């Protein structure tokens, strides 16, 4: 059996994917780089050689997740003649794609929780601001509309993390009520 040798960028992507899984499960503080190495099938010194420190690896994960959100929004098929409300609904449906990858919203939440760390916080604030700006840019939403959209997105992110939203949701009456309201045609955000 012949083993195919991975390129450095492929190996880096493999480690990043393993890190996203590990950080999503146990958070920034509790995750150890040797656990990430084991998940990726590499040595712990190799993880450090690729990313420097655990903090830099976590930031790379956070940036990857934020880039994914931005890409989901850019890929949303907003009709050229859509009004702001319709454009926001289209972005909301696109966000469902992001939420379906449960590890991604968990990293976003862990990034917010770890924002007291200056390096992590600087990146989290900058990228969250970029996402907020992108919403207005893509939809024409004013401050109120964009704020409501972001608030709804964060509510769904939290509900996904609690496993009361998403494909494997634990059905609870209060969660069902919220999700039903958000899916209704009169909902202002999604």
Short mmCIF file of C-alpha atoms in Angstrom, two decimals, residues 15 21 23 25 31 33 38-40 42 45 53 57 65 77 81 91 94 96 109 111 121 124 147 160-161 172 174:
data_model
loop_
_atom_site.label_atom_id
_atom_site.label_comp_id
_atom_site.label_asym_id
_atom_site.label_seq_id
_atom_site.Cartn_x
_atom_site.Cartn_y
_atom_site.Cartn_z
CA UNK A 15 -4.44 20.40 11.56
CA UNK A 21 -13.19 20.12 16.18
CA UNK A 23 -11.74 23.83 20.28
CA UNK A 25 -15.71 20.57 21.92
CA UNK A 31 -8.01 22.37 24.71
CA UNK A 33 -2.29 21.17 21.47
CA UNK A 38 -3.60 13.40 18.03
CA UNK A 39 -6.82 14.27 16.15
CA UNK A 40 -4.79 15.42 13.15
CA UNK A 42 0.67 14.54 13.66
CA UNK A 45 5.76 19.87 17.96
CA UNK A 53 1.25 28.85 19.76
CA UNK A 57 -3.90 28.27 16.29
CA UNK A 65 -14.96 30.41 10.88
CA UNK A 77 -28.30 34.28 -4.07
CA UNK A 81 -34.38 43.41 -7.47
CA UNK A 91 -28.90 35.84 4.05
CA UNK A 94 -27.66 31.13 4.00
CA UNK A 96 -28.58 28.01 8.13
CA UNK A 109 -19.04 31.52 20.70
CA UNK A 111 -14.07 33.30 20.33
CA UNK A 121 -10.37 39.91 21.28
CA UNK A 124 -12.88 38.71 17.16
CA UNK A 147 -28.64 44.94 14.34
CA UNK A 160 -27.51 25.65 17.96
CA UNK A 161 -24.80 25.38 20.62
CA UNK A 172 -38.36 21.94 23.64
CA UNK A 174 -39.81 27.40 24.08
#
